[in-house]
C-alpha positions as a printed NumPy array, in Angstrom:
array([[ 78.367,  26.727, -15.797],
       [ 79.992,  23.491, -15.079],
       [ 78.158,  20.189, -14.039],
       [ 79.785,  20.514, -10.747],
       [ 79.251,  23.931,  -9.83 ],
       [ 75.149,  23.137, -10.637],
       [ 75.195,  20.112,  -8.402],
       [ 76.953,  22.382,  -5.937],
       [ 74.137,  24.868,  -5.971],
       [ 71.279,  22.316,  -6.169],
       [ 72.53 ,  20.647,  -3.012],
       [ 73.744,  23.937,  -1.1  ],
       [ 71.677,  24.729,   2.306],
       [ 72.336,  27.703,   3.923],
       [ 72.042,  26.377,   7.485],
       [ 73.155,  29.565,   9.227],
       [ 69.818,  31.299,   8.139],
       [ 67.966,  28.265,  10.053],
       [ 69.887,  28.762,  13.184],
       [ 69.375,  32.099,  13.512],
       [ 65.744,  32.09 ,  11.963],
       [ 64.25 ,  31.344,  15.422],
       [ 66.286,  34.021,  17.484],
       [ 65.337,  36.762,  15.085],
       [ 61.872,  35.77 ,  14.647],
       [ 61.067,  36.062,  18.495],
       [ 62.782,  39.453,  18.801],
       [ 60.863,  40.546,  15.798],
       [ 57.229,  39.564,  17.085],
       [ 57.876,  40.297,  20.302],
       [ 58.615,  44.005,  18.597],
       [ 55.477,  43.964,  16.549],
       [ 53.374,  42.414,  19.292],
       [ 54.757,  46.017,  21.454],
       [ 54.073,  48.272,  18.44 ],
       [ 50.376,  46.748,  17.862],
       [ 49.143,  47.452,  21.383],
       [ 50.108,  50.906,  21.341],
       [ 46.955,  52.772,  20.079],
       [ 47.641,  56.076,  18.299],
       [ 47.351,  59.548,  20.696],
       [ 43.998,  61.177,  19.484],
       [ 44.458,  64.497,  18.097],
       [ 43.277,  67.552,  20.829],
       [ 42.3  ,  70.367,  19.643],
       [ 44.883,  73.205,  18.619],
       [ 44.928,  75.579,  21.502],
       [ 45.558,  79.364,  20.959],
       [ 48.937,  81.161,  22.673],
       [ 46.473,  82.828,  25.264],
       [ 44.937,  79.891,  26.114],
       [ 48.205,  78.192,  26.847],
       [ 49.657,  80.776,  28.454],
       [ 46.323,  81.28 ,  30.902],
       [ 46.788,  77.031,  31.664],
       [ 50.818,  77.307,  32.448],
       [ 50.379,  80.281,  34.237],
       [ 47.845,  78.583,  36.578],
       [ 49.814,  75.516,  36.598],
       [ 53.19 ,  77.131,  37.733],
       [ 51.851,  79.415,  40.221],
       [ 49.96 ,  76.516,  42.003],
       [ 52.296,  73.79 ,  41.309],
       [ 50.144,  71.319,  39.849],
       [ 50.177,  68.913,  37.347],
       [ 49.998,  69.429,  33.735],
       [ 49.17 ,  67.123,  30.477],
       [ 50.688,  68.46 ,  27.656],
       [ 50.155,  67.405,  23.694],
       [ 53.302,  68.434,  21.615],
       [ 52.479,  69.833,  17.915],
       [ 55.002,  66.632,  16.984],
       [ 54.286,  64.187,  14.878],
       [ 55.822,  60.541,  14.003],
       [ 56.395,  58.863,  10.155],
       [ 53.078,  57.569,  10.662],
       [ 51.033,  60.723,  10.786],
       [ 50.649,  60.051,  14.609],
       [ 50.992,  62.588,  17.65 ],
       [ 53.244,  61.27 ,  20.052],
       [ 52.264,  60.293,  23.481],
       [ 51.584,  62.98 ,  26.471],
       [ 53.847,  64.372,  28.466],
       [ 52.743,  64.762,  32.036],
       [ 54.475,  66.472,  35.077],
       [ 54.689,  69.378,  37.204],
       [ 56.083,  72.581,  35.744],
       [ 59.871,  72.424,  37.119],
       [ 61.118,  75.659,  35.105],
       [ 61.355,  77.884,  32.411],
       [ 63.272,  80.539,  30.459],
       [ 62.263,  82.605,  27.135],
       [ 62.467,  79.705,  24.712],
       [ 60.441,  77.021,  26.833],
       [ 59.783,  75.26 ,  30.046],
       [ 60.883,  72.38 ,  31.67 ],
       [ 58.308,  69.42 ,  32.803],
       [ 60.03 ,  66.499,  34.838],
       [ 63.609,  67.01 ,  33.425],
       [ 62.442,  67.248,  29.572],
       [ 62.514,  70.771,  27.706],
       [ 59.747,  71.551,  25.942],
       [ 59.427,  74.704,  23.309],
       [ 56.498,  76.818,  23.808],
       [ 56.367,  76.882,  19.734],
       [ 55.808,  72.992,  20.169],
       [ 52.852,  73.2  ,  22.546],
       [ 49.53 ,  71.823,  20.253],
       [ 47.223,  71.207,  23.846],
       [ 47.518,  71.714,  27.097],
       [ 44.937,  70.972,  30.314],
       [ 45.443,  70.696,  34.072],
       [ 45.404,  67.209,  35.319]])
């Protein structure tokens, strides 16, 4: 390398990084700050099909409100968070609890609330 291109690079500052440094630093704790108060679901037990079926059956025919745990889990091992409504509908594949369809095959837990 030439003399001048070294002094170049000994004297360079990259002041875009510093101007955006502060703006991506807030976003970025106030994301980790979010994920860090989230605590992880705790794991209910695995309920049989008869068992299910017994609790949605009760919960349909007297319209009230259900907590359900979905067998799903995230890239950290962890079961997602409960899904809670009344039981709006259902077909052979699944039923539907406040808009959102959920797969009897994905059912892990679920209890009357």
């Amino acid at each position: 390398m030439s003399k001048e291109r070294d002094y170049y690079f000994e004297q360079y500052q990259d002041r875009k990084m510093k101007k955006w440094a502060g703006f991506y630093l807030s976003e970025h704790t106030t994301m980790i700050e979010q994920e860090q108060k989230k605590k992880p679901v705790k794991k209910k037990t695995q309920m049989t099909w008869s068992e299910i079926d017994e609790v949605l059956a009760q919960a349909f025919q007297n319209q009230i409100e259900i907590t359900i745990q979905k067998e799903e889990l995230d890239s950290e091992g962890n079961y997602g968070a409960d899904i809670k409504g009344r039981i709006q509908g259902h077909d052979e594949l699944g039923l539907y609890v406040d808009g959102q369809k959920i797969g009897y095959d994905e059912i892990r837990h679920v209890q009357l609330s």
